[in-house]
PDB file of C-alpha atoms and ligand atoms in Angstrom:
ATOM      1  CA  UNK Y  11      55.420  99.766 -72.074  1.00  0.00           C
ATOM      2  CA  UNK Y  12      57.046  96.374 -72.672  1.00  0.00           C
ATOM      3  CA  UNK Y  13      59.235  95.343 -69.783  1.00  0.00           C
ATOM      4  CA  UNK Y  14      62.858  94.461 -70.625  1.00  0.00           C
ATOM      5  CA  UNK Y  15      63.992  90.944 -69.810  1.00  0.00           C
ATOM      6  CA  UNK Y  16      65.605  90.318 -66.461  1.00  0.00           C
ATOM      7  CA  UNK Y  17      69.262  91.294 -66.091  1.00  0.00           C
ATOM      8  CA  UNK Y  18      71.749  89.940 -63.574  1.00  0.00           C
ATOM      9  CA  UNK Y  19      74.452  92.206 -62.161  1.00  0.00           C
ATOM     10  CA  UNK Y  20      77.098  90.408 -60.077  1.00  0.00           C
ATOM     11  CA  UNK Y  21      78.586  92.694 -57.418  1.00  0.00           C
ATOM     12  CA  UNK Y  22      82.377  92.408 -57.335  1.00  0.00           C
ATOM     13  CA  UNK Y  23      82.325  93.262 -53.630  1.00  0.00           C
ATOM     14  CA  UNK Y  24      82.262  89.531 -52.894  1.00  0.00           C
ATOM     15  CA  UNK Y  25      84.811  88.594 -55.585  1.00  0.00           C
ATOM     16  CA  UNK Y  26      88.401  87.606 -54.863  1.00  0.00           C
ATOM     17  CA  UNK Y  27      90.075  91.016 -55.281  1.00  0.00           C
ATOM     18  CA  UNK Y  28      93.479  89.409 -55.777  1.00  0.00           C
ATOM     19  CA  UNK Y  29      92.129  87.711 -58.911  1.00  0.00           C
ATOM     20  CA  UNK Y  30      89.657  90.351 -60.038  1.00  0.00           C
ATOM     21  CA  UNK Y  31      90.142  90.113 -63.810  1.00  0.00           C
ATOM     22  CA  UNK Y  32      89.734  86.342 -63.638  1.00  0.00           C
ATOM     23  CA  UNK Y  33      86.595  86.656 -61.499  1.00  0.00           C
ATOM     24  CA  UNK Y  34      85.091  89.151 -63.931  1.00  0.00           C
ATOM     25  CA  UNK Y  35      85.880  86.901 -66.887  1.00  0.00           C
ATOM     26  CA  UNK Y  36      84.159  84.038 -65.073  1.00  0.00           C
ATOM     27  CA  UNK Y  37      80.922  85.942 -64.404  1.00  0.00           C
ATOM     28  CA  UNK Y  38      80.951  87.308 -67.943  1.00  0.00           C
ATOM     29  CA  UNK Y  39      81.266  83.778 -69.332  1.00  0.00           C
ATOM     30  CA  UNK Y  40      78.564  82.650 -66.897  1.00  0.00           C
ATOM     31  CA  UNK Y  41      76.026  85.006 -68.479  1.00  0.00           C
ATOM     32  CA  UNK Y  42      76.145  88.190 -66.386  1.00  0.00           C
ATOM     33  CA  UNK Y  43      74.486  91.211 -68.028  1.00  0.00           C
ATOM     34  CA  UNK Y  44      76.197  94.011 -66.101  1.00  0.00           C
ATOM     35  CA  UNK Y  45      79.049  94.298 -63.610  1.00  0.00           C
ATOM     36  CA  UNK Y  46      78.061  96.014 -60.342  1.00  0.00           C
ATOM     37  CA  UNK Y  47      80.905  97.959 -58.714  1.00  0.00           C
ATOM     38  CA  UNK Y  48      80.386  99.149 -55.135  1.00  0.00           C
ATOM     39  CA  UNK Y  49      82.238 102.352 -54.293  1.00  0.00           C
ATOM     40  CA  UNK Y  50      82.363 103.026 -50.530  1.00  0.00           C
ATOM     41  CA  UNK Y  51      84.021 106.013 -48.896  1.00  0.00           C
ATOM     42  CA  UNK Y  52      84.224 105.046 -45.212  1.00  0.00           C
ATOM     43  CA  UNK Y  53      82.016 108.045 -44.419  1.00  0.00           C
ATOM     44  CA  UNK Y  54      78.566 107.642 -45.956  1.00  0.00           C
ATOM     45  CA  UNK Y  55      78.958 103.929 -45.277  1.00  0.00           C
ATOM     46  CA  UNK Y  56      81.249 102.248 -42.739  1.00  0.00           C
ATOM     47  CA  UNK Y  57      83.491 100.532 -45.275  1.00  0.00           C
ATOM     48  CA  UNK Y  58      86.114 101.353 -47.900  1.00  0.00           C
ATOM     49  CA  UNK Y  59      86.364  99.770 -51.315  1.00  0.00           C
ATOM     50  CA  UNK Y  60      87.481 100.961 -54.721  1.00  0.00           C
ATOM     51  CA  UNK Y  61      87.710 104.133 -56.803  1.00  0.00           C
ATOM     52  CA  UNK Y  62      88.139 105.306 -60.399  1.00  0.00           C
ATOM     53  CA  UNK Y  63      91.457 103.451 -61.070  1.00  0.00           C
ATOM     54  CA  UNK Y  64      89.749 100.084 -60.499  1.00  0.00           C
ATOM     55  CA  UNK Y  65      86.838 101.092 -62.747  1.00  0.00           C
ATOM     56  CA  UNK Y  66      89.351 102.067 -65.456  1.00  0.00           C
ATOM     57  CA  UNK Y  67      91.221  98.781 -65.018  1.00  0.00           C
ATOM     58  CA  UNK Y  68      88.017  96.748 -65.269  1.00  0.00           C
ATOM     59  CA  UNK Y  69      86.961  98.713 -68.350  1.00  0.00           C
ATOM     60  CA  UNK Y  70      89.981  97.213 -70.131  1.00  0.00           C
ATOM     61  CA  UNK Y  71      89.183  93.601 -69.302  1.00  0.00           C
ATOM     62  CA  UNK Y  72      85.427  93.291 -69.842  1.00  0.00           C
ATOM     63  CA  UNK Y  73      82.799  94.322 -72.336  1.00  0.00           C
ATOM     64  CA  UNK Y  74      80.060  94.137 -69.695  1.00  0.00           C
ATOM     65  CA  UNK Y  75      78.391  97.483 -68.897  1.00  0.00           C
ATOM     66  CA  UNK Y  76      79.917  98.873 -65.681  1.00  0.00           C
ATOM     67  CA  UNK Y  77      77.191  99.639 -63.149  1.00  0.00           C
ATOM     68  CA  UNK Y  78      78.888 101.876 -60.585  1.00  0.00           C
ATOM     69  CA  UNK Y  79      77.097 102.334 -57.257  1.00  0.00           C
ATOM     70  CA  UNK Y  80      78.441 105.401 -55.445  1.00  0.00           C
ATOM     71  CA  UNK Y  81      78.074 105.066 -51.679  1.00  0.00           C
ATOM     72  CA  UNK Y  82      79.888 108.282 -50.875  1.00  0.00           C
ATOM     73  CA  UNK Y  83      79.197 111.572 -49.157  1.00  0.00           C
ATOM     74  CA  UNK Y  84      80.211 113.796 -52.048  1.00  0.00           C
ATOM     75  CA  UNK Y  85      79.568 112.011 -55.351  1.00  0.00           C
ATOM     76  CA  UNK Y  86      79.448 115.298 -57.305  1.00  0.00           C
ATOM     77  CA  UNK Y  87      83.192 115.767 -56.854  1.00  0.00           C
ATOM     78  CA  UNK Y  88      83.959 112.379 -58.423  1.00  0.00           C
ATOM     79  CA  UNK Y  89      81.483 112.146 -61.312  1.00  0.00           C
ATOM     80  CA  UNK Y  90      84.008 113.430 -63.895  1.00  0.00           C
ATOM     81  CA  UNK Y  91      86.636 110.883 -62.820  1.00  0.00           C
ATOM     82  CA  UNK Y  92      84.239 107.937 -62.813  1.00  0.00           C
ATOM     83  CA  UNK Y  93      82.858 108.964 -66.209  1.00  0.00           C
ATOM     84  CA  UNK Y  94      86.388 109.227 -67.579  1.00  0.00           C
ATOM     85  CA  UNK Y  95      87.214 105.806 -66.110  1.00  0.00           C
ATOM     86  CA  UNK Y  96      84.515 104.227 -68.268  1.00  0.00           C
ATOM     87  CA  UNK Y  97      81.427 103.827 -66.065  1.00  0.00           C
ATOM     88  CA  UNK Y  98      78.284 103.047 -68.066  1.00  0.00           C
ATOM     89  CA  UNK Y  99      75.912 103.732 -65.176  1.00  0.00           C
ATOM     90  CA  UNK Y 100      76.629 106.067 -62.273  1.00  0.00           C
ATOM     91  CA  UNK Y 101      74.161 105.698 -59.428  1.00  0.00           C
ATOM     92  CA  UNK Y 102      74.028 108.212 -56.571  1.00  0.00           C
ATOM     93  CA  UNK Y 103      72.241 108.042 -53.229  1.00  0.00           C
ATOM     94  CA  UNK Y 104      69.508 110.643 -52.735  1.00  0.00           C
ATOM     95  CA  UNK Y 105      70.685 110.957 -49.120  1.00  0.00           C
ATOM     96  CA  UNK Y 106      73.968 112.471 -50.368  1.00  0.00           C
ATOM     97  CA  UNK Y 107      72.664 114.813 -53.075  1.00  0.00           C
ATOM     98  CA  UNK Y 108      71.076 118.094 -51.955  1.00  0.00           C
ATOM     99  CA  UNK Y 109      70.814 119.158 -55.609  1.00  0.00           C
ATOM    100  CA  UNK Y 110      69.826 115.839 -57.126  1.00  0.00           C
ATOM    101  CA  UNK Y 111      68.581 117.263 -60.416  1.00  0.00           C
ATOM    102  CA  UNK Y 112      71.922 118.999 -60.987  1.00  0.00           C
ATOM    103  CA  UNK Y 113      73.821 115.825 -60.096  1.00  0.00           C
ATOM    104  CA  UNK Y 114      71.763 113.747 -62.535  1.00  0.00           C
ATOM    105  CA  UNK Y 115      72.297 116.303 -65.304  1.00  0.00           C
ATOM    106  CA  UNK Y 116      76.013 116.320 -64.596  1.00  0.00           C
ATOM    107  CA  UNK Y 117      76.114 112.535 -65.089  1.00  0.00           C
ATOM    108  CA  UNK Y 118      74.060 112.665 -68.295  1.00  0.00           C
ATOM    109  CA  UNK Y 119      76.113 115.514 -69.770  1.00  0.00           C
ATOM    110  CA  UNK Y 120      79.028 113.095 -69.747  1.00  0.00           C
ATOM    111  CA  UNK Y 121      77.023 110.569 -71.741  1.00  0.00           C
ATOM    112  CA  UNK Y 122      76.807 108.206 -68.787  1.00  0.00           C
ATOM    113  CA  UNK Y 123      73.500 106.651 -67.754  1.00  0.00           C
ATOM    114  CA  UNK Y 124      72.221 108.188 -64.534  1.00  0.00           C
ATOM    115  CA  UNK Y 125      70.898 106.177 -61.621  1.00  0.00           C
ATOM    116  CA  UNK Y 126      69.432 107.184 -58.283  1.00  0.00           C
ATOM    117  CA  UNK Y 127      69.164 105.024 -55.209  1.00  0.00           C
ATOM    118  CA  UNK Y 128      67.711 105.145 -51.745  1.00  0.00           C
ATOM    119  CA  UNK Y 129      68.382 103.423 -48.454  1.00  0.00           C
ATOM    120  CA  UNK Y 130      65.769 101.077 -46.980  1.00  0.00           C
ATOM    121  CA  UNK Y 131      64.403 103.771 -44.621  1.00  0.00           C
ATOM    122  CA  UNK Y 132      64.340 106.548 -47.238  1.00  0.00           C
ATOM    123  CA  UNK Y 133      60.851 107.083 -48.687  1.00  0.00           C
ATOM    124  CA  UNK Y 134      60.176 106.423 -52.342  1.00  0.00           C
ATOM    125  CA  UNK Y 135      58.695 109.922 -52.597  1.00  0.00           C
ATOM    126  CA  UNK Y 136      62.255 111.353 -52.500  1.00  0.00           C
ATOM    127  CA  UNK Y 137      62.832 110.165 -56.080  1.00  0.00           C
ATOM    128  CA  UNK Y 138      59.378 110.854 -57.511  1.00  0.00           C
ATOM    129  CA  UNK Y 139      60.305 114.187 -59.113  1.00  0.00           C
ATOM    130  CA  UNK Y 140      63.510 112.871 -60.703  1.00  0.00           C
ATOM    131  CA  UNK Y 141      62.285 109.526 -62.051  1.00  0.00           C
ATOM    132  CA  UNK Y 142      61.399 110.858 -65.496  1.00  0.00           C
ATOM    133  CA  UNK Y 143      65.027 111.995 -65.918  1.00  0.00           C
ATOM    134  CA  UNK Y 144      66.916 108.875 -64.872  1.00  0.00           C
ATOM    135  CA  UNK Y 145      67.926 105.627 -66.544  1.00  0.00           C
ATOM    136  CA  UNK Y 146      67.934 103.551 -63.376  1.00  0.00           C
ATOM    137  CA  UNK Y 147      66.231 103.417 -59.994  1.00  0.00           C
ATOM    138  CA  UNK Y 148      68.111 101.274 -57.480  1.00  0.00           C
ATOM    139  CA  UNK Y 149      66.157 100.145 -54.442  1.00  0.00           C
ATOM    140  CA  UNK Y 150      68.456  99.088 -51.590  1.00  0.00           C
ATOM    141  CA  UNK Y 151      67.234  95.987 -49.811  1.00  0.00           C
ATOM    142  CA  UNK Y 152      69.962  96.109 -47.138  1.00  0.00           C
ATOM    143  CA  UNK Y 153      71.588  99.034 -45.372  1.00  0.00           C
ATOM    144  CA  UNK Y 154      74.565  99.679 -47.636  1.00  0.00           C
ATOM    145  CA  UNK Y 155      78.128  99.002 -46.559  1.00  0.00           C
ATOM    146  CA  UNK Y 156      78.641  95.253 -46.667  1.00  0.00           C
ATOM    147  CA  UNK Y 157      77.987  92.204 -48.773  1.00  0.00           C
ATOM    148  CA  UNK Y 158      76.360  89.104 -47.374  1.00  0.00           C
ATOM    149  CA  UNK Y 159      73.549  90.784 -45.407  1.00  0.00           C
ATOM    150  CA  UNK Y 160      69.960  89.578 -45.134  1.00  0.00           C
ATOM    151  CA  UNK Y 161      67.317  90.960 -47.508  1.00  0.00           C
ATOM    152  CA  UNK Y 162      64.932  93.248 -45.553  1.00  0.00           C
ATOM    153  CA  UNK Y 163      61.482  91.757 -46.280  1.00  0.00           C
ATOM    154  CA  UNK Y 164      59.536  95.025 -45.947  1.00  0.00           C
ATOM    155  CA  UNK Y 165      61.436  96.373 -48.972  1.00  0.00           C
ATOM    156  CA  UNK Y 166      59.406  94.063 -51.234  1.00  0.00           C
ATOM    157  CA  UNK Y 167      56.447  96.389 -50.943  1.00  0.00           C
ATOM    158  CA  UNK Y 168      58.649  99.369 -51.788  1.00  0.00           C
ATOM    159  CA  UNK Y 169      59.882  97.574 -54.924  1.00  0.00           C
ATOM    160  CA  UNK Y 170      56.269  97.005 -55.967  1.00  0.00           C
ATOM    161  CA  UNK Y 171      55.429 100.670 -55.366  1.00  0.00           C
ATOM    162  CA  UNK Y 172      58.549 101.737 -57.296  1.00  0.00           C
ATOM    163  CA  UNK Y 173      57.359  99.578 -60.222  1.00  0.00           C
ATOM    164  CA  UNK Y 174      53.948 101.240 -60.120  1.00  0.00           C
ATOM    165  CA  UNK Y 175      55.487 104.710 -59.998  1.00  0.00           C
ATOM    166  CA  UNK Y 176      57.848 104.060 -62.920  1.00  0.00           C
ATOM    167  CA  UNK Y 177      54.996 102.672 -65.011  1.00  0.00           C
ATOM    168  CA  UNK Y 178      52.563 105.413 -64.019  1.00  0.00           C
ATOM    169  CA  UNK Y 179      54.827 108.261 -65.081  1.00  0.00           C
ATOM    170  CA  UNK Y 180      56.111 106.351 -68.127  1.00  0.00           C
ATOM    171  CA  UNK Y 181      59.740 106.582 -67.018  1.00  0.00           C
ATOM    172  CA  UNK Y 182      62.269 104.553 -68.998  1.00  0.00           C
ATOM    173  CA  UNK Y 183      64.172 103.862 -65.762  1.00  0.00           C
ATOM    174  CA  UNK Y 184      65.171 100.276 -65.098  1.00  0.00           C
ATOM    175  CA  UNK Y 185      64.334  99.057 -61.599  1.00  0.00           C
ATOM    176  CA  UNK Y 186      67.310  97.453 -59.868  1.00  0.00           C
ATOM    177  CA  UNK Y 187      67.372  95.751 -56.461  1.00  0.00           C
ATOM    178  CA  UNK Y 188      70.558  95.403 -54.387  1.00  0.00           C
ATOM    179  CA  UNK Y 189      71.255  93.502 -51.202  1.00  0.00           C
ATOM    180  CA  UNK Y 190      70.580  89.992 -49.976  1.00  0.00           C
ATOM    181  CA  UNK Y 191      69.318  88.731 -53.331  1.00  0.00           C
ATOM    182  CA  UNK Y 192      69.464  84.923 -53.483  1.00  0.00           C
ATOM    183  CA  UNK Y 193      67.979  82.205 -55.669  1.00  0.00           C
ATOM    184  CA  UNK Y 194      65.472  81.566 -52.868  1.00  0.00           C
ATOM    185  CA  UNK Y 195      64.007  85.082 -52.792  1.00  0.00           C
ATOM    186  CA  UNK Y 196      64.593  86.201 -56.401  1.00  0.00           C
ATOM    187  CA  UNK Y 197      61.167  85.094 -57.616  1.00  0.00           C
ATOM    188  CA  UNK Y 198      59.372  87.401 -55.188  1.00  0.00           C
ATOM    189  CA  UNK Y 199      61.637  90.322 -56.077  1.00  0.00           C
ATOM    190  CA  UNK Y 200      61.039  89.777 -59.792  1.00  0.00           C
ATOM    191  CA  UNK Y 201      57.304  89.429 -59.204  1.00  0.00           C
ATOM    192  CA  UNK Y 202      57.383  92.759 -57.381  1.00  0.00           C
ATOM    193  CA  UNK Y 203      58.724  94.296 -60.598  1.00  0.00           C
ATOM    194  CA  UNK Y 204      62.535  94.306 -60.620  1.00  0.00           C
ATOM    195  CA  UNK Y 205      64.358  94.524 -63.967  1.00  0.00           C
ATOM    196  CA  UNK Y 206      67.893  94.016 -62.608  1.00  0.00           C
ATOM    197  CA  UNK Y 207      69.038  91.853 -59.703  1.00  0.00           C
ATOM    198  CA  UNK Y 208      72.361  92.689 -58.077  1.00  0.00           C
ATOM    199  CA  UNK Y 209      73.919  89.669 -56.436  1.00  0.00           C
ATOM    200  CA  UNK Y 210      77.272  89.552 -54.702  1.00  0.00           C
ATOM    201  CA  UNK Y 211      77.729  86.811 -52.142  1.00  0.00           C
ATOM    202  CA  UNK Y 212      75.189  84.440 -53.709  1.00  0.00           C
ATOM    203  CA  UNK Y 213      77.174  84.328 -56.959  1.00  0.00           C
ATOM    204  CA  UNK Y 214      80.762  84.662 -55.768  1.00  0.00           C
ATOM    205  CA  UNK Y 215      80.361  82.244 -52.851  1.00  0.00           C
ATOM    206  CA  UNK Y 216      78.917  79.607 -55.140  1.00  0.00           C
ATOM    207  CA  UNK Y 217      81.076  76.940 -56.724  1.00  0.00           C
ATOM    208  CA  UNK Y 218      79.409  77.357 -60.116  1.00  0.00           C
ATOM    209  CA  UNK Y 219      78.725  80.935 -61.233  1.00  0.00           C
ATOM    210  CA  UNK Y 220      76.768  79.817 -64.337  1.00  0.00           C
ATOM    211  CA  UNK Y 221      74.489  77.649 -62.282  1.00  0.00           C
ATOM    212  CA  UNK Y 222      73.792  80.435 -59.766  1.00  0.00           C
ATOM    213  CA  UNK Y 223      73.112  83.012 -62.488  1.00  0.00           C
ATOM    214  CA  UNK Y 224      70.832  80.494 -64.199  1.00  0.00           C
ATOM    215  CA  UNK Y 225      69.076  79.867 -60.873  1.00  0.00           C
ATOM    216  CA  UNK Y 226      68.439  83.605 -60.476  1.00  0.00           C
ATOM    217  CA  UNK Y 227      67.118  83.696 -64.061  1.00  0.00           C
ATOM    218  CA  UNK Y 228      65.143  80.511 -63.436  1.00  0.00           C
ATOM    219  CA  UNK Y 229      63.239  82.494 -60.866  1.00  0.00           C
ATOM    220  CA  UNK Y 230      62.265  84.826 -63.708  1.00  0.00           C
ATOM    221  CA  UNK Y 231      60.918  81.943 -65.757  1.00  0.00           C
ATOM    222  CA  UNK Y 232      59.064  80.616 -62.734  1.00  0.00           C
ATOM    223  CA  UNK Y 233      57.247  83.937 -62.346  1.00  0.00           C
ATOM    224  CA  UNK Y 234      56.693  84.609 -66.058  1.00  0.00           C
ATOM    225  CA  UNK Y 235      53.263  83.006 -65.991  1.00  0.00           C
ATOM    226  CA  UNK Y 236      52.184  85.097 -63.040  1.00  0.00           C
ATOM    227  CA  UNK Y 237      53.308  88.482 -64.447  1.00  0.00           C
ATOM    228  CA  UNK Y 238      49.707  89.465 -65.129  1.00  0.00           C
ATOM    229  CA  UNK Y 239      49.086  89.135 -61.430  1.00  0.00           C
ATOM    230  CA  UNK Y 240      52.080  91.347 -60.619  1.00  0.00           C
ATOM    231  CA  UNK Y 241      51.868  93.892 -57.796  1.00  0.00           C
ATOM    232  CA  UNK Y 242      51.229  96.598 -60.389  1.00  0.00           C
ATOM    233  CA  UNK Y 243      47.511  96.172 -59.799  1.00  0.00           C
ATOM    234  CA  UNK Y 244      47.977  97.143 -56.139  1.00  0.00           C
TER     235      UNK Y 244
HETATM  236  C1  DX5 N   6      75.829  96.643 -50.286  1.00  0.00           C
HETATM  237  C2  DX5 N   6      76.233  96.683 -51.741  1.00  0.00           C
HETATM  238  C3  DX5 N   6      75.790  95.512 -52.512  1.00  0.00           C
HETATM  239  C4  DX5 N   6      76.406  94.215 -52.063  1.00  0.00           C
HETATM  240  C5  DX5 N   6      75.451  93.116 -52.355  1.00  0.00           C
HETATM  241  O1  DX5 N   6      76.243  97.797 -49.669  1.00  0.00           O
HETATM  242  O2  DX5 N   6      75.705  97.852 -52.364  1.00  0.00           O
HETATM  243  O3  DX5 N   6      75.977  95.695 -53.910  1.00  0.00           O
HETATM  244  O4  DX5 N   6      77.623  93.926 -52.678  1.00  0.00           O
HETATM  245  O5  DX5 N   6      75.968  91.948 -51.811  1.00  0.00           O
HETATM  246  P1  DX5 N   6      75.035  90.719 -51.419  1.00  0.00           P
HETATM  247  O6  DX5 N   6      74.391  90.235 -52.704  1.00  0.00           O
HETATM  248  O7  DX5 N   6      75.983  89.767 -50.815  1.00  0.00           O
HETATM  249  O8  DX5 N   6      74.003  91.248 -50.454  1.00  0.00           O
HETATM  250 ZN1   ZN N   7      75.675  97.945 -54.614  1.00  0.00          ZN
END
């Protein structure tokens, strides 16, 4: 299967919320491919962020696909509202979904792309049976809850194993990585097999969003020659 080209998904968690539309316009103009929206409920993760009204508001001001990451205890109860608000991807944590297959079907029935994600300490095997049914696998490279954390190095191996698993079963799922992604470590993450890099603080704390997005993409070019030696052979 031909791999799609690398996509960059700025996380608005690190944007200036008082000027959100302007921030989104800036990352869109800077070449972002998706907009990553972190929904936190103060229960599954120790932080509170945004809900469906913000997703609906952003839907009106950008044509970027809205990549909504649900860090909440009961995502099933909110899938209809987020779908209605205009989410393009809805990604749920396996730790919060006792009936994951039903949850994924409920997302897809609403013509929204379904994603599943797992915390750093959650084994990859927890998503093995659902991978053929999903559009996105998100591997968390920090413990979710906050922007600006350090990438957990041991997750690199998990990303490589996720790549192998997706390819082995022929899943169409895109492999996304979220947490602590910077220009300095992007090359290794891409080499491990990521299709989408989420980046919050690296982009929004930079003075030039275009330059930072290009730097993250530059890492893709830097590794293009070594793709044949990707961890897939492991
Ligand atoms: C963490 C969130 C991430 C976060 C990434 O809980 O899911 O999307 O915004 O931010 P950085 O890139 O700063 O680690
Ligand atoms: Zn996220």
